[in-house]
XYZ file of C-alpha atoms in Angstrom:
544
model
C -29.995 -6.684 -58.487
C -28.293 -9.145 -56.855
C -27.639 -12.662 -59.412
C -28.806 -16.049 -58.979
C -25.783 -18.167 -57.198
C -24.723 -21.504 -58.264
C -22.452 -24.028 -56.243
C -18.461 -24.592 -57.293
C -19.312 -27.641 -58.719
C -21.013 -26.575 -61.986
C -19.296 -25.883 -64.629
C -21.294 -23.071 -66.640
C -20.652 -19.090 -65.769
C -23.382 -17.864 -65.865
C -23.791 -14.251 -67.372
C -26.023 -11.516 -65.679
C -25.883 -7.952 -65.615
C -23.484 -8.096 -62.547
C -21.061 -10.807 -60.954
C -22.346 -14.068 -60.186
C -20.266 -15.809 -57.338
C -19.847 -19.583 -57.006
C -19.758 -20.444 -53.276
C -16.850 -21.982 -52.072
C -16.668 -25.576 -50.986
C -15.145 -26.583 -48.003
C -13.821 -30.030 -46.679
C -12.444 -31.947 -44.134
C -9.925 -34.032 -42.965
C -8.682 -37.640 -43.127
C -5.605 -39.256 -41.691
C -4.216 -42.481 -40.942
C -1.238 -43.834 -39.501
C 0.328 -45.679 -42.930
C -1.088 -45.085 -46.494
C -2.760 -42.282 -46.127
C -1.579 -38.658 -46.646
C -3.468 -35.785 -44.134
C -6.123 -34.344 -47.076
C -7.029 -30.316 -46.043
C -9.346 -29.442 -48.959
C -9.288 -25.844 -49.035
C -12.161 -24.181 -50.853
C -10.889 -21.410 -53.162
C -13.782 -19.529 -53.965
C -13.797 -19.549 -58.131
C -17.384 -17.909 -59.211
C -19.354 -17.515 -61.970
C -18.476 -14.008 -64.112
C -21.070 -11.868 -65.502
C -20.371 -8.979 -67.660
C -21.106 -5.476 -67.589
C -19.758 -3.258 -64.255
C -22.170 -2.390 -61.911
C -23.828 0.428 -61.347
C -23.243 1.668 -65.084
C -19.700 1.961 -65.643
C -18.823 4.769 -67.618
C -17.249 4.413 -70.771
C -14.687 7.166 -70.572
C -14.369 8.302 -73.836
C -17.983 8.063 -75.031
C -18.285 11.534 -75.019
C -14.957 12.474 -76.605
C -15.595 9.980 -80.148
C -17.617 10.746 -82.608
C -21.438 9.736 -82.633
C -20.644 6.954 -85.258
C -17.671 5.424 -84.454
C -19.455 5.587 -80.438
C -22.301 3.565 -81.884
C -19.964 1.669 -83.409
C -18.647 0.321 -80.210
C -21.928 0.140 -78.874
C -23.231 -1.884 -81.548
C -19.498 -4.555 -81.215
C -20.124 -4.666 -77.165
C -23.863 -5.261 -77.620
C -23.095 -8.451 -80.257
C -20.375 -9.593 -78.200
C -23.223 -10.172 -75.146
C -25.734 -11.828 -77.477
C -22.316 -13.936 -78.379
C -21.692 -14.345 -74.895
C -24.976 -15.055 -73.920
C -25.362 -17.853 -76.320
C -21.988 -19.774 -75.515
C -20.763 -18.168 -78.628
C -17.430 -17.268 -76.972
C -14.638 -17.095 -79.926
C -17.602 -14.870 -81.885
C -17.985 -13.037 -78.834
C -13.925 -12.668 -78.072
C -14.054 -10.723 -81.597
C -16.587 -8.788 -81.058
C -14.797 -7.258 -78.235
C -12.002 -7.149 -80.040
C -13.339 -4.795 -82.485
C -14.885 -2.573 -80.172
C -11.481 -2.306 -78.344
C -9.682 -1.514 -81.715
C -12.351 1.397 -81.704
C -11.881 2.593 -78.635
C -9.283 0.924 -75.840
C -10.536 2.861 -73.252
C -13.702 0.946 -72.831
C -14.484 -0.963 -70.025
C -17.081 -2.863 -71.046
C -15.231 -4.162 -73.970
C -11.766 -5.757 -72.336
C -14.792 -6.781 -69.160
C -16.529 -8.898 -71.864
C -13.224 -9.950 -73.887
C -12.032 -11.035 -70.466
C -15.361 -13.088 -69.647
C -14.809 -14.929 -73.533
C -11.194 -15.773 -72.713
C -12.278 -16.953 -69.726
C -15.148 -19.193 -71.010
C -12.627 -20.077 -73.768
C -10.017 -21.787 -70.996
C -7.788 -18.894 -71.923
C -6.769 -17.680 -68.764
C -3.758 -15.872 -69.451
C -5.694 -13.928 -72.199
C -8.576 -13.591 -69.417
C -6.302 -11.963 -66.931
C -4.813 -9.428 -69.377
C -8.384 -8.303 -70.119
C -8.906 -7.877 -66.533
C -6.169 -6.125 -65.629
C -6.664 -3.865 -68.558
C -10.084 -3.222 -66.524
C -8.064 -3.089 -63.349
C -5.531 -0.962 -64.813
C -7.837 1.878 -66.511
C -10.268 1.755 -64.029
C -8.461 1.045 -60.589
C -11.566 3.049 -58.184
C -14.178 -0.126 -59.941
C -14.506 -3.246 -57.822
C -15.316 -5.454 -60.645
C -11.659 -5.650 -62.533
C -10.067 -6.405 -59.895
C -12.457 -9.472 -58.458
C -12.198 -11.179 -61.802
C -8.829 -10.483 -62.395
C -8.440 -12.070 -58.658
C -10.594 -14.939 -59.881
C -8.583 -15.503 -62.953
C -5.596 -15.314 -60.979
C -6.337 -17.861 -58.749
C -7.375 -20.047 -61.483
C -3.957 -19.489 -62.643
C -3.124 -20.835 -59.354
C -1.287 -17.889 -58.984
C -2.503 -18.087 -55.263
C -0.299 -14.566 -53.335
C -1.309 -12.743 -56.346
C -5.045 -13.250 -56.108
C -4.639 -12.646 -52.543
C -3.732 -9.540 -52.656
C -6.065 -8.516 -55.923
C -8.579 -9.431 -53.858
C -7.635 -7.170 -51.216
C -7.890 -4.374 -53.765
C -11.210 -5.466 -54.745
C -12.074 -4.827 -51.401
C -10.489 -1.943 -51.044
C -12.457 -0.844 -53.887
C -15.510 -2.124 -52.877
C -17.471 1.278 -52.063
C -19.962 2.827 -53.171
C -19.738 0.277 -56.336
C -20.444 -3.671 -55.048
C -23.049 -4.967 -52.583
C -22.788 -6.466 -49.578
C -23.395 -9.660 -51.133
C -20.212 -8.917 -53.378
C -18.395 -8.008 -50.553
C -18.862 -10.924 -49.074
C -18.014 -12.496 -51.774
C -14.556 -10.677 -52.124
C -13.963 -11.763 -48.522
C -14.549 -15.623 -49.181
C -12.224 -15.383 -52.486
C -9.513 -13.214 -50.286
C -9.764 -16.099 -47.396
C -9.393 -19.211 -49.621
C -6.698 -17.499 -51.170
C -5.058 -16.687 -47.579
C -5.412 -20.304 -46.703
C -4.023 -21.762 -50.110
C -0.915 -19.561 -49.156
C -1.517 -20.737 -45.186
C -1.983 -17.293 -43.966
C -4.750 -18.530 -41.842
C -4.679 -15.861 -39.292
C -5.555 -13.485 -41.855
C -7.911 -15.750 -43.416
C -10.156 -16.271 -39.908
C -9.595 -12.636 -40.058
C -11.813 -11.554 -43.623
C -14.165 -14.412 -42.618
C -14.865 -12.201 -39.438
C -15.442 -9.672 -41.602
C -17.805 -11.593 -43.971
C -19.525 -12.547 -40.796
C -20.057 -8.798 -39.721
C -21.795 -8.095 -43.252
C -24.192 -11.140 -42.822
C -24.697 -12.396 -38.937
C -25.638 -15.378 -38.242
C -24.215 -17.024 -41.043
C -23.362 -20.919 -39.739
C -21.182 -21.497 -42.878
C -18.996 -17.612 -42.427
C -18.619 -19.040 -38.652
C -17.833 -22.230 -39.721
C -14.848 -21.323 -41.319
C -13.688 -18.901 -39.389
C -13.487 -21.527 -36.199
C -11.316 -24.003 -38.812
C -9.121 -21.055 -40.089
C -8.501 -20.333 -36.422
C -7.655 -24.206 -35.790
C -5.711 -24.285 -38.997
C -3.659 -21.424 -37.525
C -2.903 -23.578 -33.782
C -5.569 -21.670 -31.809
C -8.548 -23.191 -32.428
C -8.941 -22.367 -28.978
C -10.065 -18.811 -29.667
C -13.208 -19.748 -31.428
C -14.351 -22.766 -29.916
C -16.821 -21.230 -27.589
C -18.302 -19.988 -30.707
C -17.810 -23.189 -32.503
C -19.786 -24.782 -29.474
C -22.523 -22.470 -29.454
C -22.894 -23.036 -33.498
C -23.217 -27.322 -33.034
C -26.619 -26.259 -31.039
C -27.954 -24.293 -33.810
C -27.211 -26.711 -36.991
C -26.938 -30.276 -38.188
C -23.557 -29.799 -39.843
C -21.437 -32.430 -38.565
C -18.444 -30.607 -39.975
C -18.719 -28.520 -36.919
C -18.346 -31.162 -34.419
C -15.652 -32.790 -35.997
C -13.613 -29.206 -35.758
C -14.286 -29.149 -32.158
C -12.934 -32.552 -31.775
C -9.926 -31.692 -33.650
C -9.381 -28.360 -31.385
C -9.570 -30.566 -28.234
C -7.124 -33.127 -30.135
C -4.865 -30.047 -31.110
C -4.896 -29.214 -27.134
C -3.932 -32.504 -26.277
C -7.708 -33.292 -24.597
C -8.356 -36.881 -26.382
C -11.017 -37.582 -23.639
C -13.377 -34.856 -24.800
C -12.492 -35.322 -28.050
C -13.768 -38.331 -28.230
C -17.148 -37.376 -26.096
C -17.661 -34.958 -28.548
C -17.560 -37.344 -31.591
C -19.295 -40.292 -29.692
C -22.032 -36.908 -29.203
C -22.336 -35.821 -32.576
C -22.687 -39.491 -34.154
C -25.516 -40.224 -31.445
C -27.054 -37.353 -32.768
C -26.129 -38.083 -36.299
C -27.916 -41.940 -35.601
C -31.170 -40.128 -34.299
C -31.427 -38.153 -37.131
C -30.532 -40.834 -39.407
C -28.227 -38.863 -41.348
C -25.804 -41.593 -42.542
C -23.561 -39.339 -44.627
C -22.922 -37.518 -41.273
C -23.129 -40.961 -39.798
C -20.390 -42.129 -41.975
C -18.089 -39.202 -41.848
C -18.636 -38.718 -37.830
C -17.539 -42.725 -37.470
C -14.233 -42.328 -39.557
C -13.235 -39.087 -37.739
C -13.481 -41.576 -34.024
C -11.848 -44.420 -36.078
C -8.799 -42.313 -36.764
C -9.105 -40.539 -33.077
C -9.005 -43.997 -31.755
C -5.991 -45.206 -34.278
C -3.924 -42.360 -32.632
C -4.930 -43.584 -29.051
C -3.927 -47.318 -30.084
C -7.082 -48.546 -30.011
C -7.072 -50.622 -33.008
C -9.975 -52.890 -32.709
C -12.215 -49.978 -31.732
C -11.371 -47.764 -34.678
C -12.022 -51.118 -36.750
C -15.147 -50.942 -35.673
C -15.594 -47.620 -36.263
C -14.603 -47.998 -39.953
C -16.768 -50.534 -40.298
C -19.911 -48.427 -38.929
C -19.053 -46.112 -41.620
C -18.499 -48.362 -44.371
C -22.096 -49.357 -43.478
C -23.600 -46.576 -43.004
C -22.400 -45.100 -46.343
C -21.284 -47.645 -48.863
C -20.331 -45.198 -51.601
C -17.800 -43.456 -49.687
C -14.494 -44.733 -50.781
C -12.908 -42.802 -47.669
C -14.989 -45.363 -45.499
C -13.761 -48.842 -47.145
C -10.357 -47.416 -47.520
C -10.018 -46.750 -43.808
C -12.089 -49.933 -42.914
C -9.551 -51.787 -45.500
C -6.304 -50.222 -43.842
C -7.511 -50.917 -40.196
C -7.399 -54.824 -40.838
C -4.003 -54.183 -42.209
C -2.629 -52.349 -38.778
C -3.927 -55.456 -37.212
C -2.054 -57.904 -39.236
C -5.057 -59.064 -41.295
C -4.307 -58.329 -45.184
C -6.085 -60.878 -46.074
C -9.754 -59.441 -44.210
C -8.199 -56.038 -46.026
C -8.766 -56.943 -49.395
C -11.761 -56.709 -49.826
C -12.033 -53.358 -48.491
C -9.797 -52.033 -50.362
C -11.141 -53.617 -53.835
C -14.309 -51.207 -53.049
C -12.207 -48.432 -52.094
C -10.373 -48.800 -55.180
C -13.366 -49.356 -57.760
C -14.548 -46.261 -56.094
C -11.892 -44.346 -56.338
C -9.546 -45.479 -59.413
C -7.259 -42.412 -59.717
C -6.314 -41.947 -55.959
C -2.761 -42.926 -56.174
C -2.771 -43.873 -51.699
C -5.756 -46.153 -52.272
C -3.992 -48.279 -55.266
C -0.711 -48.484 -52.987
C -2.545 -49.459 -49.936
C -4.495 -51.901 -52.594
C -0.824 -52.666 -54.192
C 0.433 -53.557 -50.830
C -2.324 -55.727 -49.272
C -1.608 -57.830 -52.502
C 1.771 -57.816 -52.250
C 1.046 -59.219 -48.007
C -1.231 -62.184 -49.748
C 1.464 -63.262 -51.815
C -0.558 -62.243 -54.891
C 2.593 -60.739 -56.623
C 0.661 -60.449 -60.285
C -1.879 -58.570 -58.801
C 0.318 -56.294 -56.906
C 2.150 -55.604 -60.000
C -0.936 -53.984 -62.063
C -2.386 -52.042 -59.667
C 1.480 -50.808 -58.991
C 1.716 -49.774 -62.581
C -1.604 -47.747 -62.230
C 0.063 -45.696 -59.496
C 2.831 -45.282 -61.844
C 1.018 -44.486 -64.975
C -1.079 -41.537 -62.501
C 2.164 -39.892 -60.949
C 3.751 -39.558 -64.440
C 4.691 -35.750 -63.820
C 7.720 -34.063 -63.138
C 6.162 -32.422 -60.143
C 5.612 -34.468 -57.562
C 5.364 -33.834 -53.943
C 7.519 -35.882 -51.514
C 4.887 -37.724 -50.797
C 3.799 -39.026 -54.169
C 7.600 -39.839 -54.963
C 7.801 -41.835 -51.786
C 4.289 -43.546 -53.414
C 6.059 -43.989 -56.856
C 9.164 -45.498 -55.369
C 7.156 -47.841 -53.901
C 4.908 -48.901 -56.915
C 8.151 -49.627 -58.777
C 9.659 -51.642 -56.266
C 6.071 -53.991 -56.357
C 6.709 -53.958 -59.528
C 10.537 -55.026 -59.621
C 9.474 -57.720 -57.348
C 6.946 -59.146 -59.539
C 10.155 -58.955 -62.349
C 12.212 -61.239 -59.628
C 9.110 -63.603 -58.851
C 9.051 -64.167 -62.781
C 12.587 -65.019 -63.057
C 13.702 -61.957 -64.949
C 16.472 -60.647 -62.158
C 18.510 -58.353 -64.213
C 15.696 -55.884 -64.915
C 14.371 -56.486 -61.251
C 17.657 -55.719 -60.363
C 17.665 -52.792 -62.212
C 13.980 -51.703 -61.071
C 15.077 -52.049 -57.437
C 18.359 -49.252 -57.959
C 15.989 -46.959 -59.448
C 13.735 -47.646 -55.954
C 17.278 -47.030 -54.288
C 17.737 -43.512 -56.108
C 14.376 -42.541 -54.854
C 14.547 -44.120 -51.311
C 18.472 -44.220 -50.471
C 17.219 -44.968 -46.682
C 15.049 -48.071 -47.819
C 16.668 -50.832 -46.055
C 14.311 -53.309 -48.190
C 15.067 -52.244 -51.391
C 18.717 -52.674 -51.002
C 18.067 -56.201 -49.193
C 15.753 -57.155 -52.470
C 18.422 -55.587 -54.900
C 20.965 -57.491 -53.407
C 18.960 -60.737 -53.631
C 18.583 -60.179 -57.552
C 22.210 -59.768 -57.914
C 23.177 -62.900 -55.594
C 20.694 -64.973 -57.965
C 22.616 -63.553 -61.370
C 25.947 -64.742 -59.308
C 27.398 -60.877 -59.028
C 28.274 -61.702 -55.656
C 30.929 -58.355 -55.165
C 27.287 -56.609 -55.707
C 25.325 -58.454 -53.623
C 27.541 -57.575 -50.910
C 27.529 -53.808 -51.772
C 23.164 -53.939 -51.265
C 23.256 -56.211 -48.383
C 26.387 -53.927 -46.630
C 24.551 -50.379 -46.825
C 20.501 -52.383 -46.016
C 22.340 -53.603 -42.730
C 23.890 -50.201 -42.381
C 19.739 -48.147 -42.340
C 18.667 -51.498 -40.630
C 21.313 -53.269 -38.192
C 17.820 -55.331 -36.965
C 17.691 -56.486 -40.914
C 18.082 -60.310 -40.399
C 16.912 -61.316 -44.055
C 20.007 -58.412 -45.017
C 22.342 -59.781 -42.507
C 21.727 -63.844 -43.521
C 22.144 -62.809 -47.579
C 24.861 -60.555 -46.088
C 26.855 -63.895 -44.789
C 25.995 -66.197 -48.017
C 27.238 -63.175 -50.449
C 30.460 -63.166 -48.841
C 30.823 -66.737 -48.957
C 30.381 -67.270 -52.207
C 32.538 -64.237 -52.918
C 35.289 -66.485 -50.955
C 35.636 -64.054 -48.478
C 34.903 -66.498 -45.484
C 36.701 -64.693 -43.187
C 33.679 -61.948 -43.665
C 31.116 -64.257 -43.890
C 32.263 -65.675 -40.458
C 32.013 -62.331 -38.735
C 28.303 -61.940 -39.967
C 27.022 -65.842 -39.120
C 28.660 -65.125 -35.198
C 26.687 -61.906 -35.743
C 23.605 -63.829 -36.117
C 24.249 -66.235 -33.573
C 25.129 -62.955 -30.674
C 21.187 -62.191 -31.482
C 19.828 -65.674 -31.667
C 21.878 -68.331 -30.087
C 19.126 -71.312 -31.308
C 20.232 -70.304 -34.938
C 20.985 -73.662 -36.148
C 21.355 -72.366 -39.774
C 23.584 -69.887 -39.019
C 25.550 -72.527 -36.839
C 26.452 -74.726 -39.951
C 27.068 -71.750 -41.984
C 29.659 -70.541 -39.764
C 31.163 -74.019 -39.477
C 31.089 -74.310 -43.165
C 33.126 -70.709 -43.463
C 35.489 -71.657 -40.208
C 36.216 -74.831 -42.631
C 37.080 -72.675 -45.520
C 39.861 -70.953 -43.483
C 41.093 -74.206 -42.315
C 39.959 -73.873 -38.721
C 38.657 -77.395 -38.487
C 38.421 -77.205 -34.034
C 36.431 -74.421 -34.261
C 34.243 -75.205 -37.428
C 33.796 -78.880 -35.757
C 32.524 -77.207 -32.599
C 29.890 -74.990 -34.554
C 28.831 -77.784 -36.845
C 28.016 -79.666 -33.600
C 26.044 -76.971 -32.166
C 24.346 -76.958 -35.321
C 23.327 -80.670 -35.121
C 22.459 -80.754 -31.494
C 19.985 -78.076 -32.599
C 18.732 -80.451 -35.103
C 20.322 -79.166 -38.493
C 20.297 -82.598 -40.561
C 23.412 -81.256 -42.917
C 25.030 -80.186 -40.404
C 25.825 -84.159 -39.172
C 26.526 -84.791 -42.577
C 29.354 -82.085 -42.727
C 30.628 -83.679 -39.117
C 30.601 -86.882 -40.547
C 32.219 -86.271 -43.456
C 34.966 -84.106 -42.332
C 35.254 -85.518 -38.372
């Protein structure tokens, strides 16, 4: 008989006389253009694990022991499935142990061990178990799909792929089509984990051709295809499938295959379609999730007040979905508006505390307000989550940027050797961060390390010649270093890109002084007044 199924979500395994398979989950996508990382959730298929082979695996040797120590074995498998049954799983672990000390040759005994270990959260004990089964028993389907499972729990991704190609291999006359089918889902969320997607389009074909018809099989087979670059080759299919269900998933691929083929226009008329149907059938999770995929469609095309609006339809129409505020939040942002974006981004936040993008967006709109305190303690959240040595590039890039909120808030509270300090360790992490080195070279201008100042404010003008704040600290740094001659060059700099720079007048009449140039440093002191620098008359009539 075929087992009950339960959804990936729940947590019990639950045991039956064969394997019970968890259905994957699949997921979609989210982008933006600053703050937000693409997110593909890829389902991987992790199921439920009964014990016991199917169709009554032998136990090889039962015939070669002796009638008592065979009962014997009998007796330890049959206590370690009572065990197992009732969530006893270290009394069921020795159990099986025993009967394997009796006889190692017994499938049923390193099939249950493997389920204990596995209920235990010993995986790597779990996966010797069943690759023992694997191993003594390679024609039986069942080793090898839980040693794939385990595998893949192990996150030992190729390896599961290709143990669950043996289970399917070894699928005949033993496992059901229901199994199989199973075996294929596993065997394509591995494949896409390792982004084999060709292949993995491929076994949900063959899934498809055990149970036609399936909207979910076809589902993912149209967003393996996409995933691959020709989501082209099953969008007809893909098409056909948005007339027969409600999913909205399915429209949303199809307006990513038109978007991946460079049609915007009927991406968009196929969104703007599915959320009209979405609105009849007032589905507002769809609704939501529909409005955030033309928000970010419209983002791309520069359409920012539209895909505000968007983001705002979704917020609405779903108010617990943290992806909605978050985008709603960050679309004020791209217009200029932090302070409309806070809000959003509070929700987002409170509904999502551990997402390190939406505390950094929430870190930065902060930061925009001038609410430096603020920016600071959400920045140290960020830090305290992406505490690991393995990081992606992406979450260092969010890290760096955490601690330099955070080195700022040390500079707006006056302590500018440890911002100083703060902002190198941003540098080591961001070399190209033109910012960073114009903040780090502030810091060390205010604690009077002017030969360092210089150093910062040299390589931020370097990444950023257009770096005016760099360039103007640039000019004071070498001033006060006494290196006027320098500080000169930079101040005509500044003038070359803004000739109304009245500051920047004075400042080079103030270094052409220093050098003893007084015809020159007259002429830009007077330039300086004319444009209606106060101290700059003073200097002229002290000196002229």
């Amino acid at each position: 008989m075929i087992s009950q199924c339960k959804t990936f979500a729940e947590t019990k395994l639950w045991q039956r006389h064969v394997l019970c398979h968890r259905k994957n989950c699949s997921g979609g996508t989210l982008m933006a253009r600053k703050y937000i990382k693409r997110l593909l959730i890829i389902s991987v298929g992790f199921i439920g694990l009964g014990f016991g082979l199917a169709q009554g695996t032998p136990l090889s040797t039962s015939q070669e022991l002796s009638g008592e120590v065979s009962a014997a074995v009998t007796d330890w498998i049959n206590k370690g499935k009572v065990y197992l049954s009732g969530g006893q799983f270290e009394a069921a672990r020795e159990s099986f142990e025993e009967a394997i000390a009796l006889n190692y040759k017994s499938s049923e005994a390193h099939f249950g061990l493997g389920l204990a270990e596995y209920e235990r959260g010993d995986y790597p004990a779990a996966l010797f178990a069943f690759s023992e089964v694997a191993r003594l028993y390679p024609e039986f389907f069942d080793g090898h799909f839980n040693k794939a499972i385990t595998l893949s729990k192990l996150r030992r991704f190729d390896e599961a792929a290709e143990t669950f190609a043996t289970a399917i291999e070894e699928a005949d006359p033993e496992a059901s089509d229901e199994q199989k089918i199973d075996a294929y889902l596993g065997y394509a969320g591995m494949l896409k984990r390792i982004e084999r997607f060709a292949d993995a389009a491929e076994a949900y074909n063959n899934a498809l051709e055990l149970r036609p018809g399936d909207t979910e099989l076809a589902y993912r087979k149209g967003e393996a295809l996409y995933l691959d670059g020709n989501g082209l080759e099953g969008l007809a299919d893909l098409i056909e499938l948005e007339t027969q269900t409600s999913d909205y998933r399915v429209s949303a691929l199809i307006s990513d295959i038109y978007i991946q083929n460079e049609q915007t226009d009927y991406a968009l008329h196929a969104l703007e379609r599915s959320l009209r149907k979405a609105q009849g059938a007032a589905d507002s999770k769809a609704e939501s999730f529909l409005s955030m995929k033309l928000g970010l469609l419209q983002t791309s095309l520069g359409q920012d007040e539209e895909a505000m609006a968007s983001f705002g339809r979704a917020a609405a129409a779903d108010p617990s979905s943290w992806e909605a505020h978050y985008h709603y939040g960050i679309s004020f942002l791209a217009l200029g508006q932090p302070e409309s974006a806070l809000g959003s981004l509070q929700q987002a936040q409170a509904l999502n505390p551990d997402s390190p993008e939406v505390n950094l967006a929430l870190a930065s709109t902060y930061d925009a307000v001038g609410m430096t305190n603020e920016a600071a303690q959400i920045s140290q959240i960020i830090v305290d989550l992406l505490d690991s040595d393995e990081l992606s590039a992406l979450e260092q890039d969010e890290l760096a940027t955490a601690k330099f909120f955070l080195a700022k808030a040390d500079f707006m509270q006056g302590d500018f050797e440890t911002a100083m300090d703060k902002f190198e360790d941003v540098i080591a992490a961001k070399p190209d961060d033109s910012i960073a080195y114009t903040w780090a070279g502030l810091a060390a201008y205010t604690l009077e390390k002017y030969q360092t100042a210089i150093k910062f404010n040299e390589a931020a003008v370097a990444i950023d010649p257009e770096n005016i704040e760099a360039k103007v600290n640039l000019g004071s740094s070498y001033y006060k270093a006494t290196d006027y001659e320098n500080a000169a060059i930079v101040y005509q700099l500044l003038i070359k890109a803004n000739p109304n720079d009245a500051e920047s007048f004075y400042n080079l009449g103030l270094s052409l002084l220093a050098q003893n140039k007084p015809e020159q440093a007259k002429e830009a002191l007077t330039k300086a007044s004319e444009l209606g620098f106060t101290a700059a008359s003073q200097t002229l009539a002290q000196y002229f």
